[in-house]
Coordinates of C-alpha atoms in Angstrom, one line a residue:
Chain A
M174 CA -74.5 -15.1 0.2
S175 CA -74.3 -16.2 3.8
Q176 CA -71.1 -18.1 2.9
L177 CA -69.6 -14.9 1.5
S178 CA -70.4 -12.8 4.5
E179 CA -68.9 -15.6 6.7
L180 CA -65.8 -15.5 4.5
F181 CA -65.2 -11.9 5.3
D182 CA -66.4 -11.8 8.8
F183 CA -64.0 -9.6 10.7
G184 CA -66.0 -10.2 13.9
P185 CA -63.6 -12.8 15.4
F186 CA -60.6 -10.6 14.5
F187 CA -61.9 -7.7 16.4
D188 CA -63.3 -9.9 19.2
N189 CA -59.7 -11.0 19.8
F190 CA -58.1 -7.7 19.0
D191 CA -56.5 -7.4 22.5
L192 CA -54.8 -10.8 22.1
I193 CA -53.6 -9.9 18.6
L194 CA -52.2 -6.6 19.8
E195 CA -50.4 -8.4 22.6
G196 CA -48.9 -10.7 19.9
F197 CA -47.7 -7.7 17.9
W198 CA -46.2 -6.1 21.0
A199 CA -44.2 -9.3 21.5
T200 CA -43.2 -9.2 17.8
V201 CA -42.0 -5.6 18.2
R202 CA -40.0 -6.4 21.3
L203 CA -38.4 -9.3 19.5
S204 CA -37.7 -7.3 16.4
A205 CA -36.2 -4.3 18.1
A206 CA -33.8 -6.3 20.2
S207 CA -32.8 -8.5 17.3
A208 CA -32.3 -5.6 15.0
V209 CA -29.8 -4.0 17.4
L210 CA -28.0 -7.3 18.2
S211 CA -27.9 -8.5 14.6
L212 CA -26.2 -5.2 13.6
V213 CA -23.7 -5.7 16.3
I214 CA -23.0 -9.3 15.3
G215 CA -22.8 -8.4 11.6
T216 CA -20.3 -5.6 12.3
V217 CA -18.1 -7.8 14.4
L218 CA -18.3 -10.6 11.8
V219 CA -17.4 -8.3 8.9
S220 CA -14.4 -7.0 10.8
F221 CA -13.3 -10.6 11.2
R222 CA -13.9 -11.3 7.5
V223 CA -11.7 -8.4 6.3
S224 CA -9.1 -8.7 9.1
P225 CA -5.5 -9.3 8.2
V226 CA -5.5 -12.3 10.7
P227 CA -6.2 -15.5 8.7
V228 CA -7.7 -17.3 11.8
L229 CA -10.3 -14.5 12.3
R230 CA -11.1 -14.5 8.5
A231 CA -11.7 -18.3 8.7
V232 CA -13.9 -18.0 11.8
G233 CA -15.9 -15.2 10.1
A234 CA -16.3 -17.1 6.9
A235 CA -17.3 -20.4 8.7
Y236 CA -19.9 -18.6 10.8
V237 CA -21.5 -16.8 7.9
N238 CA -21.6 -20.0 5.8
V239 CA -23.1 -22.1 8.5
L240 CA -25.7 -19.6 9.8
R241 CA -26.7 -18.3 6.4
N242 CA -27.3 -21.8 5.0
T243 CA -29.2 -23.2 8.0
P244 CA -33.0 -22.8 8.0
L245 CA -34.0 -20.3 10.7
T246 CA -36.5 -22.8 12.2
L247 CA -33.6 -25.1 12.9
V248 CA -31.5 -22.3 14.5
L249 CA -34.4 -21.3 16.7
L250 CA -35.3 -24.9 17.7
M251 CA -31.6 -25.5 18.5
C252 CA -31.7 -22.4 20.8
A253 CA -34.9 -23.2 22.5
L254 CA -35.0 -27.0 22.7
G255 CA -31.3 -27.8 22.4
L256 CA -29.5 -25.1 24.4
N257 CA -32.3 -24.0 26.7
D258 CA -34.2 -27.2 27.4
T259 CA -31.7 -29.9 26.9
L260 CA -28.5 -28.2 28.0
A261 CA -30.4 -26.0 30.5
L262 CA -28.5 -22.9 29.4
K263 CA -31.1 -20.5 30.6
F264 CA -31.1 -16.7 30.6
S265 CA -33.6 -16.7 33.5
D266 CA -35.7 -19.1 35.5
D267 CA -38.8 -17.4 34.1
P268 CA -39.7 -19.4 31.0
G269 CA -41.1 -16.3 29.2
T270 CA -37.9 -14.4 29.7
T271 CA -35.5 -17.2 28.8
Y272 CA -37.4 -18.1 25.6
Y273 CA -37.5 -14.4 24.7
W274 CA -33.8 -14.0 24.9
W275 CA -33.1 -17.3 23.1
A276 CA -35.4 -16.1 20.3
V277 CA -33.5 -12.8 20.2
T278 CA -30.2 -14.7 20.2
G279 CA -31.2 -17.2 17.5
L280 CA -32.8 -14.6 15.2
S281 CA -29.8 -12.2 15.6
A282 CA -27.2 -14.9 15.1
Y283 CA -29.0 -15.8 11.9
T284 CA -29.7 -12.2 10.6
G285 CA -26.1 -11.1 11.6
A286 CA -24.7 -13.4 8.9
F287 CA -26.8 -11.5 6.3
V288 CA -25.8 -8.1 7.8
C289 CA -22.2 -9.1 7.6
E290 CA -22.4 -9.9 3.9
A291 CA -24.3 -6.6 3.2
L292 CA -21.6 -4.7 5.0
R293 CA -18.8 -6.6 3.2
S294 CA -20.3 -5.5 -0.1
G295 CA -20.4 -2.0 1.4
I296 CA -16.7 -2.2 2.2
N297 CA -16.1 -3.0 -1.5
T298 CA -17.6 0.4 -2.5
V299 CA -15.1 2.3 -0.4
P300 CA -12.1 3.2 -2.6
L301 CA -8.8 1.6 -1.6
G302 CA -7.3 5.0 -1.2
Q303 CA -9.4 5.7 1.8
A304 CA -7.7 2.8 3.7
E305 CA -4.3 3.8 2.4
A306 CA -4.8 7.4 3.6
A307 CA -6.0 6.1 7.0
R308 CA -2.9 3.9 7.3
S309 CA -0.6 6.7 6.2
I310 CA -1.6 8.9 9.0
G311 CA -0.8 6.1 11.5
L312 CA -4.2 4.6 12.2
T313 CA -4.0 0.9 13.0
F314 CA -6.1 -1.6 11.0
F315 CA -9.0 -1.6 13.4
Q316 CA -8.9 2.2 13.9
S317 CA -9.1 2.7 10.2
L318 CA -11.9 0.1 9.9
R319 CA -13.9 1.7 12.7
M320 CA -13.4 5.4 11.8
I321 CA -12.9 5.4 8.0
I322 CA -14.0 2.2 6.3
L323 CA -17.1 1.0 8.2
P324 CA -18.8 4.4 8.5
Q325 CA -18.6 4.7 4.7
A326 CA -19.6 1.1 4.1
F327 CA -22.7 1.4 6.4
R328 CA -23.8 4.5 4.4
A329 CA -23.5 2.6 1.2
V330 CA -25.6 -0.3 2.3
I331 CA -28.4 1.4 4.3
A332 CA -31.1 0.4 1.8
P333 CA -30.1 -3.3 1.6
L334 CA -29.8 -3.3 5.4
G335 CA -33.4 -2.1 5.4
S336 CA -34.4 -5.1 3.3
I337 CA -32.6 -7.4 5.7
L338 CA -34.4 -5.9 8.7
I339 CA -37.8 -6.2 7.0
A340 CA -37.1 -9.8 6.3
M341 CA -36.0 -10.2 9.9
I342 CA -39.3 -8.6 11.2
K343 CA -41.2 -11.2 9.1
N344 CA -38.9 -13.9 10.3
T345 CA -40.0 -13.3 13.9
T346 CA -43.0 -15.4 13.1
V347 CA -40.7 -18.4 13.1
A348 CA -39.9 -17.7 16.8
A349 CA -43.2 -19.6 17.6
A350 CA -41.0 -22.6 17.0
A351 CA -38.7 -21.4 19.8
S352 CA -41.7 -21.4 22.3
Y353 CA -41.8 -17.5 22.1
A354 CA -45.4 -16.3 21.9
E355 CA -45.6 -13.6 19.2
T356 CA -48.2 -12.7 16.6
A357 CA -48.0 -15.9 14.7
T358 CA -48.4 -17.9 17.9
V359 CA -51.5 -15.9 18.8
M360 CA -52.9 -16.3 15.4
K361 CA -52.4 -20.1 15.4
D362 CA -53.9 -20.4 18.9
L363 CA -57.0 -18.5 17.7
L364 CA -57.4 -20.7 14.7
D365 CA -57.1 -23.8 16.9
L366 CA -59.9 -22.6 19.3
P367 CA -62.9 -25.0 19.0
T368 CA -65.2 -22.0 19.0
F369 CA -63.4 -20.4 16.0
N370 CA -65.3 -21.6 13.0
S371 CA -65.3 -18.6 10.7
G372 CA -63.2 -15.6 9.8
A373 CA -59.9 -17.3 9.1
I374 CA -59.3 -15.2 6.0
P375 CA -60.0 -11.9 7.8
L376 CA -57.6 -13.0 10.5
F377 CA -54.9 -13.5 8.0
I378 CA -55.6 -10.2 6.3
G379 CA -55.6 -8.4 9.7
V380 CA -52.3 -9.9 10.7
A381 CA -50.8 -9.2 7.2
I382 CA -51.8 -5.5 7.6
G383 CA -50.3 -5.5 11.1
F384 CA -47.0 -6.7 9.7
M385 CA -47.2 -4.1 6.9
L386 CA -47.7 -1.4 9.5
L387 CA -44.3 -2.5 11.0
T388 CA -42.4 -3.1 7.8
L389 CA -43.6 -0.4 5.4
P390 CA -42.4 2.4 7.7
T391 CA -39.1 0.5 8.2
G392 CA -38.6 0.4 4.4
F393 CA -39.5 4.1 4.0
F394 CA -37.3 5.1 6.9
F395 CA -34.3 3.2 5.5
G396 CA -34.9 4.6 2.0
W397 CA -34.9 8.1 3.4
L398 CA -31.9 7.5 5.5
A399 CA -29.9 6.0 2.6
K400 CA -30.5 9.2 0.6
R401 CA -29.7 11.5 3.5
M402 CA -26.5 9.7 4.6
A403 CA -25.1 9.0 1.1
V404 CA -21.4 9.8 0.9
A405 CA -20.6 12.3 -1.9
R406 CA -17.5 11.4 -3.8
Chain B
M1429 CA 24.3 24.3 -4.8
T1430 CA 23.2 26.6 -7.6
D1431 CA 19.6 25.6 -7.5
S1432 CA 17.3 28.1 -5.7
G1433 CA 15.8 25.6 -3.2
G1434 CA 19.1 24.8 -1.5
R1435 CA 19.7 26.1 2.0
P1436 CA 23.2 26.6 3.4
E1437 CA 22.7 24.6 6.7
N1438 CA 21.7 21.7 4.6
V1439 CA 25.0 21.5 2.8
T1440 CA 26.8 20.9 6.0
D1441 CA 24.4 18.1 6.9
K1442 CA 25.0 16.5 3.6
E1443 CA 28.8 16.7 3.7
V1444 CA 28.9 15.2 7.2
T1445 CA 26.8 12.3 6.1
E1446 CA 28.6 11.7 2.9
V1447 CA 31.9 11.5 4.9
A1448 CA 30.3 9.2 7.5
G1449 CA 28.6 7.1 4.8
G1450 CA 25.5 5.5 6.2
P1451 CA 23.0 5.7 9.0
Q1452 CA 24.2 6.6 12.5
E1453 CA 21.6 6.1 15.1
G1454 CA 23.6 7.9 17.8
D1455 CA 23.8 11.2 15.9
P1456 CA 20.4 12.2 14.7
G1457 CA 21.6 15.5 13.3
A1458 CA 23.9 14.0 10.8
A1459 CA 22.3 10.7 9.9
P1460 CA 20.3 10.5 6.7
L1461 CA 16.5 10.5 7.4
V1462 CA 15.5 7.9 4.8
V1463 CA 17.8 5.1 3.7
V1464 CA 16.7 2.6 1.1
E1465 CA 19.1 -0.4 0.9
N1466 CA 19.2 -3.1 -1.8
V1467 CA 15.4 -3.1 -2.1
N1468 CA 13.8 -5.5 -4.4
K1469 CA 10.1 -5.9 -5.1
Y1470 CA 8.1 -8.2 -7.4
F1471 CA 4.5 -8.0 -8.6
G1472 CA 4.1 -11.6 -9.4
D1473 CA 6.8 -12.3 -12.1
L1474 CA 7.3 -8.6 -12.7
H1475 CA 10.4 -7.2 -11.1
V1476 CA 9.3 -3.7 -10.3
L1477 CA 12.1 -2.5 -8.0
K1478 CA 15.6 -3.8 -8.8
D1479 CA 18.1 -3.4 -6.1
I1480 CA 17.3 0.1 -5.2
N1481 CA 19.6 2.2 -3.1
L1482 CA 18.7 5.7 -2.1
T1483 CA 19.7 8.1 0.7
V1484 CA 17.7 11.2 1.6
N1485 CA 19.2 13.6 4.1
R1486 CA 17.4 15.8 6.5
G1487 CA 15.8 18.8 4.8
E1488 CA 16.6 17.5 1.4
V1489 CA 14.0 17.5 -1.4
V1490 CA 14.4 14.6 -3.8
V1491 CA 12.4 14.4 -7.0
I1492 CA 11.8 11.1 -8.6
I1493 CA 11.1 11.3 -12.3
G1494 CA 10.9 8.8 -15.1
P1495 CA 8.6 7.0 -17.5
S1496 CA 5.4 5.4 -16.4
G1497 CA 5.7 1.9 -15.0
G1498 CA 9.3 2.6 -14.0
G1499 CA 8.7 1.9 -10.3
K1500 CA 8.6 5.5 -9.1
S1501 CA 5.3 5.2 -7.3
T1502 CA 6.1 1.8 -5.9
L1503 CA 9.3 3.1 -4.4
C1504 CA 7.5 6.0 -2.9
R1505 CA 4.8 3.8 -1.4
S1506 CA 7.2 1.3 -0.1
I1507 CA 8.9 3.9 2.0
N1508 CA 5.9 3.9 4.4
R1509 CA 5.2 0.3 3.7
L1510 CA 2.0 0.8 1.8
E1511 CA 3.8 -1.6 -0.6
P1512 CA 5.6 -4.4 1.2
I1513 CA 9.1 -5.1 -0.2
D1514 CA 10.5 -8.6 -0.9
S1515 CA 14.1 -8.0 0.1
G1516 CA 16.4 -5.3 1.3
R1517 CA 15.6 -2.8 4.0
I1518 CA 14.2 0.7 4.4
L1519 CA 15.2 2.9 7.4
V1520 CA 13.3 6.0 8.4
D1521 CA 15.3 8.1 11.0
G1522 CA 17.5 5.1 11.7
K1523 CA 14.7 2.7 12.3
E1524 CA 13.7 -0.1 10.1
L1525 CA 10.0 -0.3 9.4
P1526 CA 8.4 -3.3 11.2
K1527 CA 6.2 -5.7 9.3
E1528 CA 2.8 -4.9 10.6
G1529 CA 0.8 -3.9 13.7
K1530 CA 0.9 -1.0 16.1
E1531 CA 4.6 -0.3 15.8
L1532 CA 4.3 0.1 12.1
A1533 CA 1.3 2.4 12.5
R1534 CA 3.4 4.6 14.9
L1535 CA 6.3 4.9 12.5
R1536 CA 4.0 5.6 9.6
A1537 CA 2.6 8.6 11.5
D1538 CA 6.1 10.1 11.1
V1539 CA 6.0 9.8 7.3
G1540 CA 3.4 12.0 5.6
M1541 CA 1.9 10.9 2.4
V1542 CA 0.1 12.8 -0.3
F1543 CA -1.7 10.8 -3.0
Q1544 CA -2.4 11.4 -6.6
S1545 CA -6.2 11.0 -5.9
F1546 CA -6.1 13.1 -2.7
N1547 CA -7.9 10.4 -0.7
L1548 CA -9.5 12.7 1.7
F1549 CA -11.9 10.9 4.0
A1550 CA -15.2 11.4 2.1
H1551 CA -17.5 11.3 5.1
K1552 CA -15.7 13.8 7.2
T1553 CA -15.3 17.6 6.9
I1554 CA -12.0 19.1 5.9
L1555 CA -11.3 20.1 9.5
E1556 CA -12.1 16.6 10.7
N1557 CA -9.8 15.2 8.1
V1558 CA -7.0 17.2 9.4
T1559 CA -7.6 16.7 13.1
L1560 CA -8.3 12.9 13.0
G1561 CA -4.7 11.8 13.0
P1562 CA -3.4 14.1 15.7
V1563 CA -6.4 13.3 18.0
K1564 CA -6.5 9.5 17.5
V1565 CA -2.9 8.7 16.8
R1566 CA -0.9 11.4 18.6
K1567 CA -3.6 11.9 21.4
V1568 CA -3.5 15.7 21.0
P1569 CA -6.4 17.3 22.8
K1570 CA -9.2 18.2 20.3
E1571 CA -9.1 21.9 20.8
E1572 CA -5.3 22.1 20.3
A1573 CA -5.6 19.9 17.2
E1574 CA -8.3 22.1 15.7
K1575 CA -6.2 25.2 16.4
H1576 CA -3.2 23.7 14.7
A1577 CA -5.4 22.4 11.8
M1578 CA -6.8 25.8 11.2
E1579 CA -3.3 27.3 11.1
L1580 CA -2.3 24.6 8.5
L1581 CA -5.5 25.2 6.4
D1582 CA -4.8 28.9 6.5
R1583 CA -1.2 28.2 5.4
V1584 CA -2.4 26.2 2.4
G1585 CA -5.1 28.8 1.7
I1586 CA -8.3 27.0 2.4
A1587 CA -9.2 28.0 5.9
S1588 CA -12.6 29.2 4.7
Q1589 CA -13.4 25.6 3.5
A1590 CA -12.8 23.9 6.8
Q1591 CA -16.5 23.0 7.4
K1592 CA -17.1 21.6 3.9
Y1593 CA -16.9 18.0 2.8
P1594 CA -14.2 16.9 0.3
A1595 CA -16.6 16.5 -2.6
Q1596 CA -17.6 20.2 -2.3
L1597 CA -14.0 21.3 -3.0
S1598 CA -12.1 21.6 -6.3
G1599 CA -9.3 19.1 -6.9
G1600 CA -6.6 21.7 -6.1
Q1601 CA -8.3 22.6 -2.8
Q1602 CA -8.7 18.9 -2.0
Q1603 CA -5.0 18.3 -2.6
R1604 CA -4.0 21.2 -0.4
A1605 CA -6.3 19.9 2.3
A1606 CA -4.6 16.5 1.9
I1607 CA -1.2 18.2 2.4
A1608 CA -2.5 19.9 5.5
R1609 CA -3.8 16.6 6.8
S1610 CA -0.3 15.1 6.4
L1611 CA 1.4 18.1 8.0
A1612 CA -0.9 18.0 11.0
M1613 CA 1.0 14.8 12.1
R1614 CA 4.2 16.9 12.2
P1615 CA 5.9 14.3 10.0
K1616 CA 9.7 13.9 9.7
V1617 CA 9.4 13.4 5.9
M1618 CA 6.7 13.9 3.3
L1619 CA 6.1 11.6 0.4
F1620 CA 4.3 13.0 -2.6
D1621 CA 3.0 10.4 -5.1
E1622 CA 2.2 12.3 -8.3
P1623 CA 0.4 15.0 -6.3
T1624 CA -0.6 17.1 -9.4
S1625 CA -1.3 14.3 -12.0
A1626 CA -5.1 14.2 -11.3
L1627 CA -5.5 18.0 -11.3
D1628 CA -6.9 20.3 -14.0
P1629 CA -4.0 22.3 -15.4
E1630 CA -5.1 25.6 -13.8
M1631 CA -5.0 24.0 -10.4
V1632 CA -1.5 22.5 -10.6
N1633 CA 0.3 25.7 -9.6
E1634 CA -1.7 26.3 -6.4
V1635 CA -0.5 22.8 -5.2
L1636 CA 3.1 23.3 -6.4
D1637 CA 3.2 26.6 -4.7
V1638 CA 2.3 25.0 -1.3
M1639 CA 5.0 22.3 -2.0
T1640 CA 7.6 24.8 -2.9
E1641 CA 6.9 26.8 0.2
L1642 CA 7.2 23.6 2.3
A1643 CA 10.5 22.8 0.7
R1644 CA 11.8 26.3 1.5
E1645 CA 10.8 25.8 5.1
G1646 CA 13.1 22.8 5.3
M1647 CA 10.7 19.9 5.1
T1648 CA 12.3 16.7 3.9
M1649 CA 10.4 15.6 0.8
I1650 CA 10.4 12.8 -1.6
V1651 CA 8.3 13.8 -4.6
V1652 CA 7.3 11.6 -7.6
T1653 CA 6.2 14.0 -10.2
H1654 CA 6.3 15.0 -13.9
E1655 CA 6.6 18.7 -13.0
M1656 CA 10.0 19.6 -14.2
G1657 CA 9.6 23.2 -13.2
F1658 CA 9.1 22.1 -9.6
A1659 CA 12.1 19.8 -9.7
R1660 CA 14.3 22.7 -10.9
R1661 CA 12.9 25.1 -8.5
A1662 CA 12.7 23.1 -5.2
A1663 CA 14.7 20.0 -5.4
Q1664 CA 18.3 19.3 -4.4
K1665 CA 18.4 16.0 -6.0
V1666 CA 16.8 14.4 -9.0
V1667 CA 16.5 10.6 -9.2
F1668 CA 15.7 9.2 -12.6
M1669 CA 14.0 5.8 -12.5
A1670 CA 13.3 3.5 -15.5
D1671 CA 12.5 -0.2 -15.6
G1672 CA 12.6 -0.6 -11.9
Q1673 CA 16.1 0.8 -11.6
I1674 CA 17.6 4.1 -10.5
V1675 CA 19.3 5.1 -13.7
E1676 CA 20.7 8.4 -12.6
E1677 CA 21.0 10.5 -9.5
N1678 CA 22.0 14.1 -10.2
T1679 CA 21.4 17.7 -9.2
P1680 CA 18.4 19.3 -11.1
D1681 CA 20.6 21.7 -13.0
E1682 CA 23.0 19.0 -14.2
F1683 CA 20.2 16.6 -14.9
F1684 CA 18.1 18.9 -17.1
T1685 CA 20.9 20.5 -19.0
N1686 CA 23.5 17.7 -19.1
A1687 CA 22.2 14.3 -18.2
R1688 CA 24.8 11.6 -17.8
T1689 CA 22.9 8.6 -19.1
D1690 CA 21.4 8.0 -22.5
R1691 CA 18.2 6.7 -21.0
A1692 CA 17.6 10.0 -19.2
K1693 CA 18.6 12.0 -22.2
D1694 CA 16.1 10.1 -24.3
F1695 CA 13.3 10.6 -21.7
L1696 CA 14.1 14.3 -21.4
S1697 CA 14.1 14.8 -25.2
K1698 CA 10.6 13.4 -25.3
I1699 CA 9.1 15.5 -22.6
L1700 CA 11.0 18.8 -23.0
T1701 CA 10.2 19.3 -26.7
H1702 CA 6.5 20.0 -26.2

């Protein structure tokens, strides 16, 4: 009986609630910046991938294939240990700041490849006639991409983009590898404390619920947005 | 010029060019607006345009008819380079269309195009569809573009639909909006690629009326269509295409009553009997 109550002892979780909240705040900061940056990277990449210039298409394809097929841990380690520590390419002299931005960069670079591919499938849903009409009124390739094709492609893939962002939010836990202290780092530190000898499962449950509080609304929001923004044909 | 669509001032234009025989850049009044010279195009092994030559004068309405797969649409689309050609050249207002890039975009803006499937921008309102080109390509101030757009929408009879999205309109209304979108660019020539083929029968006339009106106002038009009534009513020239070749060029009256070639007679006998 005592073992069972120990198993579900939420005491340590609430004792360290401040630390855990701090961890989640770091997760939110990382997620928000990476969400924006990965959408930007994905949009730029997809315009490379559908561009009439062969060199740009090749660059886009190479980028996507490398980043999409490399484990995120490696990407983040490369950023933090390789670029920041070894090559001393630092965003700032403050270690917290520079690791934060390297984590944002690495996560966005990785997620951007997935955003690019989602957008590319969105572009395939836009009828060819839309691009022809855009060209026939004198829009250049990039104008028609920006004003006609991408807005419709985005609307077609809002729901899958939501899934990519949810995956990205959960992937922030890997940023621990890039020396950025977020929720998973806090959790691991707590587990490593010599005084922490019970309540590991409650800690996992608490952190899982915390992530759901971030990701479930994201999913609902994107689902709602997808319906609202759908293009009627 | 016995057909109803012909205008007297046009006859003079035509005679001058026919005497001069070919494009003259120095004299824009007399030079033909669209010149297609020895154009060939292949889709893989399929030779879809075989040594096409066609001259369209200012203010002239040319109707291209013929059996499906004869190259009519391809010819129409190659005039504003939606289809690249393999050899020959196409001049619009004395200028050859460049291969790609900004220069091509600018010349395309002078050539209006109306598609079989309307192709209105699905995520934009009718008004936005019509103003987009003038604002982004011609750099017309937004207010001025909207004023002009409303005039055009009024002219094609759908001013009350300006704030709606394309999917909320009937096919005929969408096609009229698409015509307004092309006209908003103040094009030198308008291409129509089977503009009524995707419409319900009862909506065909509302679109043809707008086109007939345009022809009467002196717009240069190249129209791929199966609407023989429109060809008789509005065209100065009928071009009959089959198997990638221009088989016959004639006036509408002559063509429909007394076609010169057997291929055209055969085609006409099949469509005019029902």
